[in-house]
Amino acid sequence: MTLQRYYVTLIKRRKSALKKFPMKIYTIATIALVITLMLMLLMADFRNHAFEYPEGSYTLTLGENKYNLRKAEKKWNMPAELKEISGIAYKDERTLLCIQDEIGSVFSFDLIEESINQKLLFGKSGDYEDIALVDNTIFVLKSNGHLYNFDLTYTKETEANKFTTPLSEKNDTEGLAYDVSNNRLLIACKNAPFVDDSEEKGRAIYSFDLSKNRLDEKPMIFIAKKEYNDALQQYGLDEKKHNPFQPSGIAIHPSSGRIVVICSVGKIIIVLDKAGNIEQLVPLDSKLFVQPEGICFGPNGELFISSEGKNGKGYILKFKP
């Protein structure tokens, strides 16, 4: 029984018990009970938001680069069109390519002018989750496992190629990254880890071979639920707070080659080595990261994380190594 339901039941019982008392006493008692309930709910909410780990827990270490994920160097608020920003890709020192999960368009965001300078329409409305740039070709991932690619040419409309993979809506594909050293795309699944109906608990990352335009149906990396929970204990992190873990974005650190997975649900970053072993877990401060969905790196290790806006504007944060 939830706290709210418990107190609703308590109020009903109190009403029944107070029927014998004068209306004035009944009113006072009811008001007092409601105030008590509100105070307890506020205290519970305060405890959730005030939950913090030691400062060092928020340091992301990737090779020689260290990032303090409590202190962003820069924040860009997104225009209304990118309130639902779901994925980002680094183009150059001035430009990030952005996708949002309702419109089949790629937005070119100018980091200096702090505005959209180009918009490239490639498809119908849909649940588009992430974006990757491979040389001069853009790849966009849909939640049902479909991939779209087209040339990076700034025209109003472009014809996109569509690749249907064995992944589907049950997998809920949300993360996409370009692995330049292996000429492949990495696809992170938010939900069901396998193509078949296996009930094994965990999350998976798949490999899409760019030379063959084909997905390997066997996960490149599988993170079992137990493995993840054991890692939480190892790092002294709260199991309830960071579960379920559901990847929403993925990126590869340029110098160390580490695979970095960000999770909006569970508010955590998972660092994997090249073999797929968990190397580090870093909690995300919910006050700074409202709904983190996208992640990418610049060539010098600059870290960019995008977040959907919920009740406010979408935004992108930059962290300096």
PDB file of N, CA and C in Angstrom, residues 44 175 242 271 305:
ATOM      1  N   ALA A  44       9.311  13.197   2.762  1.00  0.00           N
ATOM      2  CA  ALA A  44       9.750  12.070   1.938  1.00  0.00           C
ATOM      3  C   ALA A  44      10.368  12.576   0.637  1.00  0.00           C
ATOM      4  N   GLY A 175      20.175   3.794 -27.518  1.00  0.00           N
ATOM      5  CA  GLY A 175      21.519   4.354 -27.596  1.00  0.00           C
ATOM      6  C   GLY A 175      22.232   3.975 -28.881  1.00  0.00           C
ATOM      7  N   HIS A 242      19.062   3.032  -7.969  1.00  0.00           N
ATOM      8  CA  HIS A 242      19.616   2.923  -9.326  1.00  0.00           C
ATOM      9  C   HIS A 242      19.062   1.726 -10.104  1.00  0.00           C
ATOM     10  N   VAL A 271      30.534   2.592 -17.015  1.00  0.00           N
ATOM     11  CA  VAL A 271      31.724   2.554 -17.860  1.00  0.00           C
ATOM     12  C   VAL A 271      32.121   1.094 -18.064  1.00  0.00           C
ATOM     13  N   ILE A 305      26.300  16.074 -22.493  1.00  0.00           N
ATOM     14  CA  ILE A 305      25.140  15.271 -22.095  1.00  0.00           C
ATOM     15  C   ILE A 305      23.885  16.105 -22.297  1.00  0.00           C
TER      16      ILE A 305
END
